[in-house]
XYZ file of C-alpha atoms in Angstrom:
560
model
C -22.586 -33.190 -3.666
C -22.292 -31.822 -7.669
C -20.620 -28.985 -8.491
C -21.518 -27.282 -11.679
C -18.848 -25.949 -13.915
C -19.895 -21.858 -13.364
C -19.966 -22.866 -9.175
C -16.309 -24.215 -9.433
C -14.969 -21.497 -11.591
C -16.091 -19.133 -8.870
C -14.930 -20.896 -5.893
C -11.713 -21.551 -7.369
C -11.219 -17.862 -8.226
C -12.177 -16.777 -4.956
C -9.694 -18.964 -3.120
C -7.084 -17.422 -5.433
C -8.501 -13.626 -3.767
C -10.212 -12.691 -7.070
C -12.302 -9.900 -5.855
C -13.092 -8.398 -8.745
C -13.584 -8.909 -12.831
C -13.802 -6.483 -15.791
C -15.971 -7.430 -18.585
C -19.105 -7.252 -20.749
C -21.556 -10.070 -20.514
C -23.483 -12.018 -23.532
C -24.212 -15.714 -24.109
C -23.168 -17.473 -23.192
C -21.033 -15.886 -20.285
C -23.915 -13.891 -18.375
C -24.775 -16.880 -16.067
C -21.007 -16.759 -15.071
C -21.055 -13.079 -14.415
C -24.274 -13.473 -12.230
C -22.772 -16.445 -10.786
C -19.788 -14.319 -9.412
C -22.237 -11.360 -8.221
C -24.232 -14.082 -6.394
C -20.515 -15.241 -4.712
C -19.123 -11.715 -3.623
C -17.089 -11.170 -7.051
C -17.758 -7.951 -8.115
C -18.250 -7.878 -11.729
C -17.691 -4.358 -13.403
C -19.613 -4.667 -16.720
C -18.130 -2.255 -19.250
C -19.632 -0.512 -22.109
C -16.880 -1.741 -24.424
C -14.454 -5.028 -24.303
C -11.662 -2.601 -25.309
C -11.829 -0.399 -21.894
C -12.827 -3.204 -19.950
C -9.440 -5.006 -20.978
C -7.576 -2.057 -20.341
C -8.955 -1.643 -16.656
C -8.277 -5.599 -16.293
C -4.928 -4.828 -17.258
C -3.867 -1.778 -15.161
C -5.658 -3.785 -12.171
C -3.457 -6.187 -12.474
C -0.424 -4.276 -12.333
C -1.694 -1.723 -9.688
C -2.669 -4.914 -7.278
C 0.336 -7.408 -7.950
C -2.000 -10.292 -8.578
C -3.618 -11.057 -12.426
C -6.409 -8.599 -13.542
C -9.269 -10.783 -14.720
C -11.248 -10.083 -17.804
C -14.632 -12.092 -18.994
C -15.669 -11.431 -22.292
C -17.719 -13.398 -24.918
C -15.925 -15.242 -27.597
C -15.475 -13.781 -31.205
C -15.753 -10.464 -31.677
C -15.893 -9.903 -27.782
C -12.580 -11.374 -27.531
C -11.376 -9.946 -30.448
C -12.085 -6.198 -29.055
C -10.602 -7.408 -25.922
C -7.169 -7.964 -27.595
C -6.012 -4.348 -27.132
C -5.709 -5.274 -23.416
C -4.013 -8.583 -23.980
C -1.349 -6.785 -26.159
C -1.307 -3.801 -23.513
C -0.527 -6.405 -20.899
C 2.006 -8.503 -22.757
C 3.836 -5.247 -23.851
C 3.730 -3.488 -20.148
C 4.709 -6.961 -18.591
C 1.287 -6.848 -16.414
C -0.537 -10.274 -14.946
C -3.898 -10.811 -16.717
C -6.102 -13.617 -17.117
C -8.714 -13.495 -20.053
C -11.759 -15.979 -19.503
C -14.098 -16.122 -22.486
C -17.203 -18.249 -23.770
C -16.399 -20.065 -27.075
C -18.321 -22.338 -29.216
C -15.403 -24.226 -30.247
C -16.759 -27.479 -29.051
C -18.932 -30.470 -29.975
C -21.054 -31.030 -32.663
C -21.566 -27.641 -33.950
C -17.898 -27.139 -34.433
C -17.031 -26.305 -38.086
C -20.855 -25.471 -39.137
C -20.794 -21.744 -38.825
C -21.656 -21.889 -35.203
C -22.597 -18.691 -33.520
C -19.280 -16.232 -32.787
C -17.395 -19.390 -33.811
C -13.500 -18.865 -33.824
C -10.546 -21.005 -32.818
C -9.772 -18.928 -29.943
C -6.952 -20.905 -28.261
C -5.028 -20.971 -31.620
C -5.532 -17.369 -32.007
C -3.929 -16.424 -28.619
C -1.555 -19.314 -28.110
C 1.196 -17.678 -29.992
C 1.470 -14.585 -27.959
C -0.065 -15.527 -24.130
C 1.936 -17.551 -21.850
C -0.508 -20.189 -21.207
C -3.772 -21.108 -23.092
C -6.263 -23.794 -21.843
C -9.717 -25.113 -22.629
C -12.039 -26.012 -19.647
C -13.837 -29.575 -19.532
C -16.185 -31.210 -16.643
C -12.613 -32.261 -15.473
C -9.763 -29.849 -15.305
C -11.125 -26.568 -13.831
C -9.119 -26.644 -10.877
C -5.631 -27.249 -12.950
C -6.540 -24.916 -15.674
C -7.269 -21.742 -13.279
C -4.193 -22.582 -11.330
C -2.057 -22.826 -14.325
C -3.944 -19.518 -15.211
C -3.102 -17.789 -12.131
C 0.332 -19.310 -11.506
C 1.798 -18.622 -15.128
C 0.429 -15.070 -15.422
C 2.341 -14.353 -12.181
C 5.777 -16.130 -12.458
C 8.763 -14.983 -14.151
C 7.869 -12.267 -16.893
C 4.181 -11.425 -15.758
C 1.974 -11.557 -18.652
C -1.254 -12.923 -20.176
C -3.133 -16.179 -19.580
C -6.138 -17.397 -21.680
C -8.963 -19.630 -20.604
C -11.523 -21.000 -23.141
C -14.812 -22.000 -21.697
C -17.119 -24.027 -24.277
C -20.842 -22.452 -24.075
C -22.257 -25.831 -23.753
C -20.467 -26.375 -20.184
C -22.512 -23.071 -19.199
C -25.770 -23.514 -21.053
C -26.492 -27.135 -19.833
C -25.233 -26.352 -16.388
C -22.538 -28.874 -16.743
C -21.425 -30.833 -13.796
C -17.529 -31.215 -12.736
C -16.285 -34.819 -12.819
C -15.990 -36.544 -9.477
C -15.519 -34.674 -6.133
C -13.765 -31.295 -6.198
C -10.718 -31.616 -4.065
C -8.849 -29.142 -1.863
C -7.286 -26.132 -3.649
C -3.501 -25.225 -3.742
C -2.226 -22.170 -1.359
C -2.619 -18.872 -3.311
C 0.582 -18.598 -5.942
C 2.968 -16.034 -4.924
C 5.683 -14.578 -7.555
C 8.824 -17.152 -7.159
C 11.982 -14.367 -6.878
C 15.837 -15.079 -7.431
C 18.605 -13.209 -6.539
C 21.268 -11.734 -9.237
C 24.545 -13.600 -9.577
C 27.176 -12.892 -7.191
C 29.982 -12.586 -9.086
C 28.236 -10.000 -11.574
C 27.269 -7.955 -8.462
C 30.903 -7.987 -7.570
C 31.914 -6.958 -10.979
C 29.457 -4.420 -11.080
C 30.363 -2.778 -7.613
C 33.947 -2.966 -8.832
C 33.173 -0.876 -11.779
C 31.481 1.739 -9.816
C 34.232 1.949 -7.450
C 37.156 1.831 -9.958
C 35.654 4.166 -11.948
C 34.894 7.299 -9.577
C 35.577 10.061 -12.367
C 32.580 8.777 -14.120
C 28.952 10.019 -13.846
C 26.616 7.553 -12.332
C 22.972 7.541 -12.993
C 20.396 5.732 -11.980
C 17.540 5.371 -14.100
C 14.439 3.897 -12.242
C 11.768 2.296 -14.374
C 7.874 0.920 -13.495
C 9.572 -2.353 -13.012
C 11.008 -1.106 -9.675
C 7.638 0.281 -8.194
C 7.053 -2.995 -6.002
C 10.901 -2.219 -4.711
C 10.458 1.292 -4.038
C 11.798 0.654 -0.415
C 14.739 -0.786 -1.058
C 15.482 1.782 -4.214
C 15.122 5.046 -2.189
C 17.377 3.539 0.307
C 19.810 2.721 -2.477
C 19.507 6.437 -3.843
C 19.876 8.071 -0.142
C 22.907 5.834 1.098
C 24.996 6.361 -1.808
C 24.124 9.549 -3.303
C 23.564 8.689 -6.681
C 21.235 10.615 -9.100
C 18.553 9.405 -10.677
C 15.643 9.766 -13.392
C 12.657 8.266 -13.325
C 10.829 6.947 -16.547
C 7.205 7.930 -17.370
C 5.810 5.378 -15.234
C 8.450 4.931 -12.644
C 7.719 8.362 -11.358
C 6.639 8.094 -7.405
C 9.602 5.121 -6.744
C 11.449 7.703 -5.674
C 9.772 10.794 -4.656
C 10.421 13.356 -7.329
C 11.311 16.002 -5.042
C 14.183 14.234 -3.775
C 17.320 16.567 -4.379
C 19.143 14.010 -6.480
C 16.413 13.680 -9.406
C 17.466 15.257 -12.541
C 14.176 14.826 -14.462
C 14.764 18.797 -14.985
C 17.757 18.260 -16.399
C 17.122 14.640 -18.492
C 19.143 15.808 -21.551
C 22.189 16.956 -20.050
C 22.153 13.735 -17.644
C 21.890 11.630 -20.645
C 24.427 13.213 -22.604
C 27.008 13.365 -19.399
C 26.123 10.043 -17.724
C 29.361 7.447 -17.595
C 27.941 4.170 -15.521
C 24.187 3.742 -16.087
C 22.193 1.448 -13.920
C 18.513 0.539 -15.434
C 16.460 -0.517 -12.836
C 13.287 -2.251 -14.152
C 13.177 -0.427 -17.467
C 13.938 -1.253 -20.976
C 16.375 0.393 -23.241
C 13.587 0.810 -25.805
C 12.003 4.058 -27.505
C 11.555 5.561 -23.956
C 15.147 5.689 -23.166
C 16.524 6.414 -26.897
C 17.784 2.631 -27.202
C 20.852 3.551 -25.111
C 22.411 5.135 -27.951
C 23.653 8.589 -29.152
C 22.657 11.136 -29.852
C 20.648 11.192 -26.809
C 22.958 9.481 -24.420
C 26.743 9.694 -24.110
C 28.257 7.196 -26.923
C 30.713 5.936 -23.939
C 28.416 5.270 -21.323
C 28.345 1.850 -19.378
C 24.784 0.432 -19.362
C 23.950 -2.337 -16.513
C 20.752 -3.634 -16.587
C 18.905 -4.630 -13.723
C 15.864 -6.857 -14.058
C 13.384 -10.014 -13.520
C 13.213 -10.457 -16.880
C 15.836 -12.122 -18.810
C 14.799 -11.388 -22.251
C 15.350 -7.571 -21.407
C 18.945 -8.027 -20.522
C 21.061 -7.170 -23.475
C 18.305 -5.371 -25.931
C 19.986 -2.388 -27.153
C 23.567 -3.328 -25.061
C 25.123 -6.033 -26.781
C 28.675 -5.208 -25.452
C 27.798 -4.595 -22.032
C 25.005 -7.799 -21.519
C 27.396 -9.143 -19.320
C 27.083 -6.858 -16.433
C 23.310 -7.467 -16.441
C 22.127 -8.199 -13.023
C 19.300 -11.060 -13.415
C 16.751 -10.849 -10.341
C 13.985 -9.312 -8.269
C 14.768 -5.683 -8.071
C 14.888 -5.487 -4.436
C 17.153 -8.568 -4.149
C 19.286 -7.089 -6.712
C 19.312 -3.602 -4.951
C 19.853 -5.285 -1.458
C 22.984 -7.263 -3.191
C 24.678 -4.538 -4.919
C 24.620 -2.409 -1.739
C 26.066 -4.991 0.401
C 29.012 -5.319 -2.182
C 29.213 -1.234 -2.551
C 29.522 -1.323 1.460
C 31.847 -4.188 1.717
C 34.308 -3.436 -1.181
C 34.075 0.488 -0.648
C 35.190 0.230 2.844
C 31.958 1.036 4.486
C 32.135 4.728 3.534
C 31.659 4.766 -0.079
C 29.307 7.798 -1.123
C 28.727 9.321 -4.510
C 29.629 12.869 -5.401
C 25.793 13.701 -5.931
C 25.108 16.369 -8.671
C 27.564 18.434 -10.013
C 27.384 22.060 -9.824
C 27.143 22.339 -13.769
C 23.654 20.489 -13.682
C 22.394 21.783 -10.797
C 22.547 25.032 -12.548
C 20.532 23.261 -15.329
C 18.017 22.073 -13.198
C 17.488 25.414 -11.447
C 17.213 27.365 -15.115
C 14.355 24.528 -16.448
C 12.193 24.884 -13.440
C 12.415 28.340 -13.594
C 11.500 27.964 -17.148
C 8.422 25.840 -16.532
C 7.184 28.345 -13.655
C 7.325 31.100 -16.554
C 5.447 28.885 -18.715
C 2.785 28.944 -16.438
C 2.381 32.377 -16.268
C 3.118 32.933 -20.172
C 0.281 34.848 -21.802
C -1.405 33.273 -24.840
C -0.345 32.835 -28.395
C -1.040 35.966 -30.254
C -4.194 34.391 -32.177
C -5.526 33.388 -29.128
C -7.885 35.686 -27.048
C -6.363 37.245 -23.898
C -8.016 34.994 -21.408
C -7.480 31.544 -23.210
C -6.225 28.820 -21.443
C -3.306 26.662 -22.301
C -1.504 23.159 -20.973
C 1.142 24.901 -18.749
C -1.658 27.227 -17.151
C -3.979 24.630 -16.693
C -1.530 22.473 -15.133
C 0.073 25.125 -13.047
C -3.775 26.296 -11.381
C -4.652 22.684 -10.621
C -1.127 21.121 -9.245
C -1.514 22.983 -5.700
C -4.821 21.748 -5.575
C -4.053 18.212 -5.787
C -2.836 16.417 -2.323
C 0.216 14.806 -4.130
C 0.655 11.946 -1.445
C -2.951 10.825 -2.303
C -3.189 11.276 -5.932
C -3.089 8.889 -8.586
C -2.743 10.707 -11.772
C -3.895 9.403 -15.176
C -2.610 10.987 -18.532
C -3.649 10.375 -21.785
C -2.860 12.079 -24.896
C -0.045 13.077 -26.936
C 0.484 17.064 -25.628
C -1.632 16.087 -22.419
C 0.557 13.637 -21.372
C 3.823 14.952 -22.925
C 3.379 18.176 -21.012
C 1.846 16.641 -17.788
C 4.802 14.662 -16.966
C 7.491 17.596 -16.311
C 4.232 19.331 -14.380
C 3.250 16.941 -12.131
C 5.547 15.545 -9.611
C 4.937 12.136 -8.163
C 6.182 11.205 -4.315
C 4.272 7.656 -3.742
C 4.764 4.378 -5.819
C 1.989 3.501 -8.125
C 0.917 6.895 -8.283
C 1.377 7.865 -12.151
C -0.159 5.762 -15.161
C -0.197 6.892 -18.811
C 0.217 5.217 -22.408
C 3.127 3.248 -21.150
C 5.181 1.204 -23.220
C 2.820 1.092 -26.467
C 2.019 4.647 -25.972
C -1.373 3.584 -26.269
C -4.569 5.941 -26.914
C -7.903 4.668 -25.126
C -6.536 3.525 -22.070
C -7.410 6.514 -19.700
C -10.874 6.002 -18.253
C -10.234 2.176 -17.694
C -6.666 3.217 -16.105
C -8.717 5.609 -13.922
C -11.448 3.191 -13.193
C -8.904 0.243 -12.220
C -7.035 3.088 -10.345
C -10.322 3.882 -7.881
C -11.092 0.569 -7.951
C -7.899 -0.739 -6.284
C -7.476 2.080 -4.110
C -10.939 3.022 -2.668
C -11.089 6.021 -0.724
C -7.339 6.260 0.243
C -6.814 7.712 -3.185
C -7.860 10.684 -5.405
C -8.035 9.434 -9.124
C -7.619 12.429 -11.579
C -7.785 11.775 -15.203
C -6.358 14.668 -17.462
C -6.872 13.535 -21.017
C -6.779 15.355 -24.643
C -10.222 15.470 -26.101
C -9.074 12.987 -28.904
C -8.198 10.149 -26.099
C -11.352 11.020 -24.702
C -13.063 10.087 -27.696
C -11.902 6.389 -27.629
C -13.290 5.444 -24.468
C -16.098 8.282 -23.481
C -19.068 6.036 -22.911
C -16.987 4.655 -19.704
C -18.187 7.614 -17.985
C -21.572 5.726 -17.538
C -19.893 3.025 -16.258
C -18.311 5.239 -13.565
C -21.490 6.490 -12.468
C -23.396 3.317 -12.241
C -20.925 1.395 -10.390
C -20.570 5.036 -8.277
C -16.724 5.404 -8.727
C -15.484 8.966 -8.190
C -13.221 9.971 -10.550
C -12.276 13.645 -11.443
C -12.048 13.924 -15.681
C -10.242 16.735 -17.100
C -10.858 17.043 -20.811
C -8.010 19.109 -22.567
C -10.041 20.474 -25.329
C -8.082 21.923 -28.156
C -10.433 20.620 -30.909
C -7.959 18.649 -32.587
C -5.196 15.586 -32.501
C -2.076 17.297 -31.415
C -3.312 20.603 -32.324
C -6.640 22.237 -33.445
C -5.690 24.490 -35.954
C -6.641 24.207 -39.595
C -9.818 23.487 -41.159
C -10.018 20.155 -43.145
C -7.035 18.621 -41.970
C -6.787 15.065 -40.730
C -6.108 16.515 -37.258
C -8.905 18.905 -36.795
C -11.906 17.590 -34.536
C -15.107 19.726 -33.610
C -14.608 23.189 -32.635
C -15.221 23.450 -28.790
C -17.116 20.049 -28.643
C -19.328 20.290 -25.712
C -18.023 16.878 -23.893
C -19.858 18.312 -20.821
C -23.354 18.169 -21.917
C -22.528 14.587 -23.047
C -21.457 13.771 -19.782
C -24.099 15.226 -17.924
C -26.488 12.851 -20.336
C -23.976 9.903 -18.898
C -25.188 11.065 -15.269
C -21.891 13.024 -14.399
C -21.644 16.353 -13.085
C -20.028 18.156 -15.770
C -18.977 21.842 -16.261
C -17.635 24.037 -19.550
C -14.473 25.513 -18.181
C -12.966 28.747 -19.998
C -11.000 30.787 -17.260
C -8.665 30.121 -14.932
C -10.940 31.489 -12.018
C -13.441 28.681 -12.967
C -11.272 25.910 -13.380
C -9.876 26.671 -9.711
C -13.423 26.486 -8.441
C -15.051 23.325 -10.537
C -11.622 21.528 -9.734
C -11.830 22.078 -6.088
C -15.258 20.997 -6.114
C -15.020 18.160 -8.297
C -12.061 16.708 -5.923
C -14.747 17.232 -3.064
C -17.524 15.405 -5.010
C -15.245 12.589 -6.212
C -14.494 11.771 -2.722
C -18.282 11.177 -2.740
C -17.893 8.610 -5.169
C -19.238 11.445 -7.662
C -17.376 11.755 -10.689
C -17.256 14.983 -12.769
C -16.136 16.116 -15.871
C -14.353 19.295 -16.973
C -14.445 20.455 -20.453
C -11.480 22.757 -20.379
C -11.388 24.732 -23.503
C -7.478 25.281 -24.419
C -5.550 27.276 -27.234
C -5.427 25.203 -30.425
C -1.471 25.199 -30.147
C 0.675 26.775 -32.807
C 2.142 23.537 -34.468
C 1.602 22.797 -38.009
C 3.618 19.506 -38.571
C 3.149 16.620 -36.250
C 5.953 15.446 -35.081
C 6.857 12.399 -32.461
C 7.731 14.515 -29.653
C 9.318 12.196 -26.921
C 11.920 11.181 -29.821
C 12.478 14.413 -31.832
C 11.732 17.807 -29.910
C 14.545 18.868 -27.692
C 14.381 18.023 -23.891
C 15.263 19.471 -21.018
């Protein structure tokens, strides 16, 4: 029996347990999207390829299997490059399927949306392949498998439009498909594990700090056991939150600057020594600190850590933690346990946490009306309304995200999404969509984004409504980028823009919020509605902010 190319693509993807594809249809891929829908693959058609690509990118991260994106060629693929870059830099698995007119007799003649897409993407993705009548099974296996193995990343499949438009048939009889690919894992070098354990045991006077990155999310149980058994203080990166619960007594997030400045031996688990961790150098870090990088990505090891690269532990995070635990038990006589938090850092933590609580009840700036809300007051109001164990919090926007990092604890893995390694604006609604679609009724998804960030992808509210994806969207509206004061400045946006009116027109429930009482009532109802698959937008008016100079907060301002 003959099988068309679109039928075979659908069959292969279903075999690989692909249950959802994001994208936007057009000629020629609309036929393939409809084939997906007919055979049980949910196709979530977004309003912009950029948002669709971000959603597919995050879906791959949250599920642990490649997200799949389907777009038209030419400009459609170009629009989706934002998500491609996002997945590459965050090391998330993504398969991009795109139609193309790079084929046959029309090639080089100015064909419809003609673009040599293979050449465009090949230098950056892990695999790129063009489908023919005879290679569908091989190319799709390669795309799925390579996206998962080693450093997770992006693969690209080019689908010539004539294969779809002519209902081309696969050559020969389709064969049996291989098992669903799984990531191949390895353990670290035992000799290096011994060296690291000896370093820790022989330098008991040095302060140990474990930095937990988003690359540890899948190994959360092993990392938690490691922290508990050996009593090591830990610091989560922004998207490493939840691997170990933030409420844990050994969490030093509230004294971050102090912990970095005094650490002597630093175990980096699933994080990079990039801008987020200040390149492992002074003035943020102790200049004499020894960094031990634990990662399944070999290219990461030694980056900004040239002098101690030989102590790196290359391997799966779970296997690495278990191997190091076994060696610490063996070489430490079975009773090694670090001293935990010093009295000085405990005092610093207590002081900074009290300062945060005070800020949540502080009066507005002198230039603002007495009742006006600000970031800290808003966060202080909604935090107790969240069921922390079932909430995925997505944050986007410079001040919005930066302040939320210290205001909202996370206690479960994969419960925090933000702008990530690239500090990308525009990801919010796509990420929220992916978070809800990957977790279903088990999780509440709350998106908190600045008014500037909302502008990148606001039309995706209609997508949430159309697919009945219940999310709470809270827009922190300070009428500007970073701050909303200063008429005529490049950072100024429309004063108290009515995003709630726009959202209502797109089918959401939406409210303008100007007081704490309104926020409590509206947010509580929005959570209930989200569980009934209804999206609510809260347009929260906050003070402009007093900054007159835009600065890179994460790098420049004093941290706790």
